[in-house]
Amino acid sequence: MKGKKVKKILIIGGGASGMTAAIAAARKGAAVTILEHMDRIGKKILSTGNGKCNYTNRRQGLRCYRGEDPAFVLPVLEQFGFEETVAFFQELGIYPKERDGCFYPASEQAAAVLDVLRMELRRLGVQIVTGCEVTSVQKKGNGFLISSNQERFRADSCIFACGGRAFPKSGSDGSAYGLIEKLGHTFVIMVPALVQLKAKQTFFKSIAGVRTDCRVKLLVEQEPVCEDRGEVQLTDCGISGIPTFQVSRYAAKALYDKKSVQALLDFVPYMQEEKLYEEMKKRFGRGDGKTAEEALIGLFSKKLIPLFLKQSGISPREEAGHVSERKIRELCKEFKCFKVDIADTKGFAAAQTSAGGVRTDGIWAQTMESKIVSGLYFAGEVVDIDGICGGYNLQWAWASGYVAGVHAAE
């Protein structure tokens, strides 16, 4: 009696989703080959979480994922969610360390996550071909013929896990997208996400380096789109920090569509404007001989004070007690609604991920298989799903890779 035929699976891309797909498929008994066009696999993982690798998050839900159809993630996460991810990595040797819902390896080394994945790939006998540029993917009968700069490969199933366009030095450069389009799939335009925003105003060089609790509200064509609060970092060309990253995908998409984009910064998010006004009247009306600049010390960074006063038409050296109530009102508006005209993002090279990708309406969410080409699967950032800060993009990579790998092997 002949044994069951071993299924051959070829994975294009050796990042987080590609490695997980390979492990899942190999554990199901498939013969798996990863084609990676860089000199080694998993480069991008090393830079995640500032080198500490925030690999998942206890808090999950639709609000954490974005795309044309965020609900696409639900059938995927039902199969490989937060708990499965923690268990998967703990089995591989990653002891979890939790910080405010975010999970890191106990060693706080992203390299540890990459190491355990590579060890498991080796244990399972997954073939890894690096420096491999795929030139064509063709459906041949019940399988695929994949041509590259090295050799031709035949496979029963093919998984595209080739990443988005963020951080192209890691290999996510969009070089495989033409191959996907030739197979009949279309893309939602890709833009940088979780990225710094560049401002049109030139005064940012004078306030660069300031970090402060702030609410960022994003306006597109003067209409509010989204907002977030946390530590904002002011740079020499604009704004950065997690709240900026959280709204950046919407800014990038609007800028791509040639729409006007503005960020309104609330530098006193913990105080209502009327209460702030009363506080300012006290500060400016003490009659202690302080200048307007001196009256604001202790409330804001010294770098910010001259800018706030200038924007409100107040001389820094003017005696605080002489500043009119009308000017104090204007000053409070600057604190609560500081306008930043957004010119651009810092681009894909500085982005942590990309928004957009292969349209999800052409993929079965339960299996990650193409609705157009049987045996073709997708995983990770190449799909039109992106997460907010906090380990969600890696969670999507592990989950979609696992689901694609398991179902490709069945």
Coordinates of C-alpha atoms in Angstrom, one line a residue:
M1 CA 0.0 0.0 0.0
K2 CA 1.4 3.3 -1.1
G3 CA 2.0 6.0 1.6
K4 CA 0.2 9.3 1.5
K5 CA 1.8 11.8 -0.9
V6 CA 3.8 14.5 0.9
K7 CA 2.4 17.9 0.0
K8 CA 5.0 20.4 -1.3
I9 CA 4.5 24.0 -0.2
L10 CA 6.5 27.0 -1.3
I11 CA 6.5 30.2 0.7
I12 CA 7.6 33.5 -0.9
G13 CA 9.1 35.6 1.9
G14 CA 10.9 34.6 5.1
G15 CA 9.6 37.2 7.5
A16 CA 7.4 36.7 10.6
S17 CA 4.3 35.5 8.6
G18 CA 6.4 33.3 6.3
M19 CA 8.3 31.6 9.0
T20 CA 5.1 30.9 11.0
A21 CA 3.4 29.6 7.9
A22 CA 6.4 27.3 7.3
I23 CA 6.3 25.9 10.8
A24 CA 2.5 25.3 10.7
A25 CA 2.7 23.6 7.4
A26 CA 5.7 21.4 8.3
R27 CA 4.1 20.4 11.5
K28 CA 1.2 19.1 9.4
G29 CA 3.7 16.9 7.5
A30 CA 4.3 19.1 4.4
A31 CA 7.6 19.5 2.7
V32 CA 8.2 23.3 2.9
T33 CA 10.6 25.6 1.1
I34 CA 11.0 29.3 1.9
L35 CA 12.3 31.6 -0.8
E36 CA 13.8 34.8 0.6
H37 CA 15.4 37.4 -1.6
M38 CA 17.5 38.9 1.2
D39 CA 20.7 37.2 2.5
R40 CA 18.9 35.9 5.6
I41 CA 15.4 35.4 6.9
G42 CA 13.6 37.4 9.6
K43 CA 15.5 40.7 9.4
K44 CA 12.6 42.9 10.2
I45 CA 11.8 41.1 13.5
L46 CA 15.1 42.4 14.9
S47 CA 13.9 46.0 14.7
T48 CA 10.5 45.4 16.3
G49 CA 9.6 46.9 19.7
N50 CA 12.9 48.9 19.6
G51 CA 14.8 45.7 19.5
K52 CA 12.8 44.1 22.3
C53 CA 10.0 42.5 20.1
N54 CA 6.5 43.3 21.4
Y55 CA 5.2 40.1 19.8
T56 CA 1.5 40.3 20.9
N57 CA -1.0 42.1 23.1
R58 CA -3.5 40.8 25.7
R59 CA -6.0 43.4 24.5
Q60 CA -7.5 42.3 21.2
G61 CA -10.5 43.5 19.2
L62 CA -11.5 45.1 15.9
R63 CA -10.4 48.6 17.1
C64 CA -6.8 47.3 17.0
Y65 CA -6.9 46.4 13.3
R66 CA -7.4 48.5 10.2
G67 CA -8.1 48.1 6.5
E68 CA -10.9 48.3 4.0
D69 CA -12.5 45.4 6.0
P70 CA -11.0 45.1 9.5
A71 CA -13.5 42.3 10.4
F72 CA -11.5 40.1 8.0
V73 CA -9.1 39.5 11.0
L74 CA -11.8 37.8 13.1
P75 CA -11.9 34.3 11.6
V76 CA -8.1 34.3 11.5
L77 CA -7.7 35.3 15.2
E78 CA -10.3 32.8 16.3
Q79 CA -7.9 30.1 15.0
F80 CA -4.6 31.7 16.3
G81 CA -5.2 34.5 18.7
F82 CA -3.4 36.0 21.7
E83 CA -3.5 32.8 23.8
E84 CA -2.3 30.6 21.0
T85 CA 0.5 33.0 20.2
V86 CA 1.8 33.1 23.8
A87 CA 1.6 29.3 24.0
F88 CA 3.3 28.9 20.6
F89 CA 6.3 31.0 21.6
Q90 CA 6.5 29.6 25.1
E91 CA 6.8 26.1 23.6
L92 CA 9.6 27.4 21.4
G93 CA 11.4 28.8 24.5
I94 CA 10.2 32.4 24.8
Y95 CA 9.1 33.1 28.3
P96 CA 6.7 36.0 28.3
K97 CA 7.1 39.3 30.0
E98 CA 4.0 41.5 30.2
R99 CA 4.0 45.3 30.3
D100 CA 0.6 47.1 30.2
G101 CA -0.9 44.3 28.0
C102 CA 2.1 44.2 25.7
F103 CA 4.1 40.9 25.6
Y104 CA 7.9 40.7 25.2
P105 CA 10.4 37.9 25.6
A106 CA 11.7 37.8 29.1
S107 CA 15.2 38.5 27.7
E108 CA 13.8 41.6 26.0
Q109 CA 15.7 40.6 22.9
A110 CA 14.1 40.5 19.5
A111 CA 16.9 38.3 18.4
A112 CA 15.6 35.6 20.7
V113 CA 12.3 35.4 18.9
L114 CA 14.1 35.1 15.6
D115 CA 16.5 32.5 17.0
V116 CA 13.7 30.2 18.3
L117 CA 11.8 30.4 15.0
R118 CA 14.9 29.5 13.0
M119 CA 15.7 26.6 15.3
E120 CA 12.2 25.2 14.8
L121 CA 12.5 25.6 11.1
R122 CA 15.7 23.6 11.2
R123 CA 14.2 21.0 13.4
L124 CA 11.3 20.5 11.0
G125 CA 13.6 20.3 8.0
V126 CA 12.2 23.4 6.2
Q127 CA 14.4 24.3 3.3
I128 CA 15.5 27.9 3.2
V129 CA 16.8 29.5 -0.1
T130 CA 18.2 33.0 0.4
G131 CA 19.2 35.5 -2.2
C132 CA 16.4 34.1 -4.3
E133 CA 14.6 36.5 -6.6
V134 CA 11.3 35.0 -7.8
T135 CA 10.6 36.0 -11.4
S136 CA 7.3 34.2 -12.1
V137 CA 4.6 32.2 -10.4
Q138 CA 2.4 30.2 -12.7
K139 CA -0.5 27.9 -12.0
K140 CA 0.2 24.5 -13.6
G141 CA -2.5 21.9 -13.4
N142 CA -3.2 21.3 -9.7
G143 CA 0.1 23.0 -8.6
F144 CA 2.5 25.8 -9.3
L145 CA 5.7 26.4 -11.2
I146 CA 7.9 29.1 -9.6
S147 CA 10.8 30.5 -11.5
S148 CA 13.7 32.4 -9.9
N149 CA 17.2 33.7 -10.4
Q150 CA 18.5 30.4 -9.0
E151 CA 16.3 27.5 -10.2
R152 CA 12.7 26.4 -10.9
F153 CA 10.5 25.1 -8.1
R154 CA 7.3 23.0 -8.2
A155 CA 4.8 23.1 -5.4
D156 CA 1.3 21.9 -4.6
S157 CA 0.5 25.2 -2.8
C158 CA 2.1 28.6 -2.8
I159 CA 2.0 31.2 0.0
F160 CA 2.8 34.9 -0.6
A161 CA 4.3 36.2 2.7
C162 CA 6.4 38.9 1.0
G163 CA 5.6 41.8 3.4
G164 CA 4.4 45.3 2.7
R165 CA 6.6 48.3 1.7
A166 CA 7.7 49.5 5.2
F167 CA 11.4 49.3 6.1
P168 CA 12.5 48.2 2.6
K169 CA 16.1 47.4 3.9
S170 CA 14.6 44.4 5.6
G171 CA 13.3 43.0 2.3
S172 CA 9.8 44.4 2.3
D173 CA 10.1 46.3 -0.9
G174 CA 7.1 45.4 -3.0
S175 CA 9.2 43.4 -5.6
A176 CA 6.7 40.5 -5.6
Y177 CA 3.6 42.6 -6.2
G178 CA 3.6 42.3 -9.9
L179 CA 3.6 38.5 -9.6
I180 CA 0.5 38.7 -7.4
E181 CA -1.3 41.0 -9.9
K182 CA -0.6 38.6 -12.8
L183 CA -2.4 35.9 -10.8
G184 CA -5.5 38.1 -10.8
H185 CA -5.4 39.9 -7.5
T186 CA -5.7 43.6 -7.0
F187 CA -4.3 45.9 -4.3
V188 CA -5.5 48.7 -2.1
I189 CA -3.0 51.4 -2.5
M190 CA -0.1 51.0 0.0
V191 CA 1.0 53.9 2.1
P192 CA 3.3 54.3 5.1
A193 CA 1.7 53.6 8.5
L194 CA 3.0 53.9 12.1
V195 CA 5.2 56.7 10.9
Q196 CA 6.3 60.2 11.8
L197 CA 4.5 63.1 10.1
K198 CA 6.2 66.1 8.5
A199 CA 4.8 69.6 9.0
K200 CA 4.7 72.6 6.7
Q201 CA 5.6 75.0 9.5
T202 CA 9.3 75.8 9.9
F203 CA 9.4 76.5 13.6
F204 CA 9.8 72.8 14.6
K205 CA 13.6 73.1 14.6
S206 CA 13.3 75.4 17.6
I207 CA 11.2 72.9 19.6
A208 CA 12.8 69.6 18.5
G209 CA 13.4 67.1 21.2
V210 CA 10.4 68.0 23.4
R211 CA 8.3 65.0 24.6
T212 CA 5.0 65.7 26.2
D213 CA 1.6 64.2 27.0
C214 CA -0.6 65.4 24.2
R215 CA -3.8 64.6 22.3
V216 CA -3.5 64.5 18.6
K217 CA -6.6 65.0 16.5
L218 CA -6.4 64.4 12.8
L219 CA -8.4 66.5 10.4
V220 CA -8.8 65.7 6.6
E221 CA -10.3 68.5 4.6
Q222 CA -11.2 70.2 7.9
E223 CA -13.2 67.2 9.1
P224 CA -12.1 65.2 12.2
V225 CA -11.1 61.6 11.3
C226 CA -9.4 60.1 14.4
E227 CA -7.5 61.0 17.5
D228 CA -5.2 59.5 20.1
R229 CA -3.4 60.5 23.3
G230 CA 0.0 59.8 24.7
E231 CA 3.6 61.0 24.6
V232 CA 4.1 63.1 21.5
Q233 CA 7.7 63.8 20.4
L234 CA 8.4 67.0 18.5
T235 CA 11.0 66.6 15.9
D236 CA 13.0 69.1 13.7
C237 CA 10.4 68.5 10.9
G238 CA 7.2 67.6 12.6
I239 CA 5.6 65.2 15.1
S240 CA 6.3 61.7 16.2
G241 CA 5.5 59.3 19.1
I242 CA 2.8 56.7 19.5
P243 CA -0.2 59.0 19.2
T244 CA 1.2 60.3 15.9
F245 CA 1.8 56.8 14.7
Q246 CA -1.7 55.7 15.5
V247 CA -3.3 58.4 13.2
S248 CA -0.6 58.4 10.6
R249 CA -2.1 55.8 8.2
Y250 CA -5.2 58.1 7.8
A251 CA -2.9 61.0 7.1
A252 CA -0.9 59.1 4.6
K253 CA -4.0 57.9 2.7
A254 CA -5.4 61.5 2.6
L255 CA -2.1 62.9 1.4
Y256 CA -2.0 60.3 -1.3
D257 CA -5.4 61.5 -2.4
K258 CA -4.1 65.1 -2.5
K259 CA -6.4 66.1 0.4
S260 CA -5.5 68.7 3.1
V261 CA -4.4 67.2 6.4
Q262 CA -4.0 69.0 9.7
A263 CA -3.1 67.8 13.2
L264 CA -4.6 69.6 16.2
L265 CA -2.4 69.2 19.3
D266 CA -3.9 69.5 22.7
F267 CA -0.9 70.2 25.0
V268 CA -3.1 70.2 28.1
P269 CA -5.3 67.1 27.6
Y270 CA -5.9 66.6 31.3
M271 CA -7.7 70.0 31.7
Q272 CA -10.8 71.5 30.1
E273 CA -10.3 74.8 28.4
E274 CA -12.4 76.8 30.9
K275 CA -10.5 75.4 33.8
L276 CA -7.2 76.1 32.0
Y277 CA -8.4 79.7 31.4
E278 CA -9.0 80.2 35.1
E279 CA -5.5 78.7 35.8
M280 CA -4.0 81.2 33.3
K281 CA -5.8 84.1 34.8
K282 CA -4.3 83.2 38.2
R283 CA -0.8 82.8 36.8
F284 CA -0.9 86.1 34.9
G285 CA -2.7 88.0 37.7
R286 CA -0.5 87.3 40.7
G287 CA 1.2 90.7 40.5
D288 CA 4.6 89.2 41.4
G289 CA 6.4 91.0 38.6
K290 CA 6.9 87.9 36.4
T291 CA 7.1 88.2 32.7
A292 CA 4.6 86.3 30.4
E293 CA 7.4 83.8 29.7
E294 CA 8.1 83.3 33.4
A295 CA 4.4 82.8 34.2
L296 CA 4.3 79.7 32.1
I297 CA 7.4 78.0 33.6
G298 CA 6.4 74.8 35.4
L299 CA 3.5 74.1 33.0
F300 CA 5.3 73.7 29.7
S301 CA 8.7 72.9 28.4
K302 CA 10.9 76.0 28.2
K303 CA 11.3 75.3 24.5
L304 CA 7.6 75.6 23.9
I305 CA 6.8 78.7 25.9
P306 CA 8.3 81.3 23.4
L307 CA 6.4 79.6 20.5
F308 CA 3.1 79.7 22.3
L309 CA 3.5 83.3 23.2
K310 CA 4.5 84.3 19.7
Q311 CA 1.5 82.4 18.2
S312 CA -0.7 84.4 20.5
G313 CA 0.8 87.8 19.9
I314 CA 2.3 88.1 23.4
S315 CA 5.8 89.4 24.0
P316 CA 7.8 87.0 26.2
R317 CA 9.1 90.0 28.2
E318 CA 5.7 91.7 28.7
E319 CA 4.8 91.8 32.4
A320 CA 2.3 89.0 33.0
G321 CA -0.1 91.3 34.8
H322 CA -0.4 93.5 31.8
V323 CA -1.6 90.8 29.4
S324 CA -5.2 91.3 28.5
E325 CA -7.9 88.6 29.1
R326 CA -8.5 88.4 25.4
K327 CA -4.8 87.5 24.8
I328 CA -5.0 85.0 27.7
R329 CA -8.0 83.4 25.9
E330 CA -6.0 83.2 22.7
L331 CA -3.1 81.6 24.5
C332 CA -5.4 79.0 26.0
K333 CA -6.6 78.2 22.5
E334 CA -3.0 77.7 21.4
F335 CA -2.4 75.2 24.2
K336 CA -5.6 73.3 23.5
C337 CA -5.8 73.5 19.7
F338 CA -2.3 74.0 18.3
K339 CA -2.6 73.6 14.5
V340 CA 0.0 71.7 12.5
D341 CA -0.3 71.5 8.7
I342 CA 0.9 68.1 7.6
A343 CA 3.0 68.1 4.4
D344 CA 4.0 64.5 4.2
T345 CA 5.0 61.4 6.2
K346 CA 8.6 60.3 6.7
G347 CA 8.0 57.6 4.1
F348 CA 8.3 53.8 3.9
A349 CA 11.9 53.8 5.0
A350 CA 10.9 55.2 8.5
A351 CA 7.5 53.4 8.8
Q352 CA 7.0 50.4 11.1
T353 CA 4.3 49.0 8.7
S354 CA 2.3 49.8 5.7
A355 CA -1.4 50.3 5.2
G356 CA -3.1 48.7 2.1
G357 CA -2.2 45.6 0.3
V358 CA -3.9 42.6 -1.4
R359 CA -7.7 43.2 -1.3
T360 CA -9.3 41.0 1.3
D361 CA -12.4 40.5 -0.8
G362 CA -10.3 38.2 -3.0
I363 CA -9.2 36.0 0.0
W364 CA -11.1 33.5 2.2
A365 CA -10.6 34.7 5.7
Q366 CA -11.1 31.3 7.2
T367 CA -8.2 29.8 5.3
M368 CA -6.2 32.8 3.8
E369 CA -6.6 31.0 0.4
S370 CA -7.2 33.0 -2.8
K371 CA -10.8 33.0 -4.1
I372 CA -9.3 33.3 -7.6
V373 CA -6.5 30.7 -7.7
S374 CA -6.9 27.5 -5.8
G375 CA -3.9 26.5 -3.8
L376 CA -2.7 30.1 -3.6
Y377 CA -2.5 31.7 -0.1
F378 CA -1.5 35.0 1.5
A379 CA -0.1 35.9 4.9
G380 CA 1.1 39.0 6.8
E381 CA 1.6 42.6 5.8
V382 CA 1.0 41.9 2.1
V383 CA -2.7 41.7 2.9
D384 CA -4.8 44.8 3.4
I385 CA -4.7 44.6 7.2
D386 CA -2.6 46.8 9.5
G387 CA -2.5 47.0 13.3
I388 CA -2.1 49.9 15.7
C389 CA 1.0 50.1 17.9
G390 CA 1.3 47.5 20.6
G391 CA 2.3 44.2 19.0
Y392 CA -0.8 44.0 16.7
N393 CA 1.1 43.8 13.4
L394 CA 3.2 40.9 14.6
Q395 CA 0.0 39.2 16.0
W396 CA -1.5 39.5 12.5
A397 CA 1.7 38.1 11.0
W398 CA 1.7 35.1 13.3
A399 CA -2.0 34.4 13.0
S400 CA -2.4 34.8 9.2
G401 CA 0.8 32.8 8.7
Y402 CA -0.3 30.0 10.9
V403 CA -3.8 29.8 9.2
A404 CA -2.3 29.9 5.7
G405 CA 0.3 27.3 6.6
V406 CA -2.2 24.9 8.2
H407 CA -4.8 25.1 5.4
A408 CA -2.2 24.9 2.6
A409 CA -0.9 21.7 4.1
E410 CA -4.3 20.1 4.4

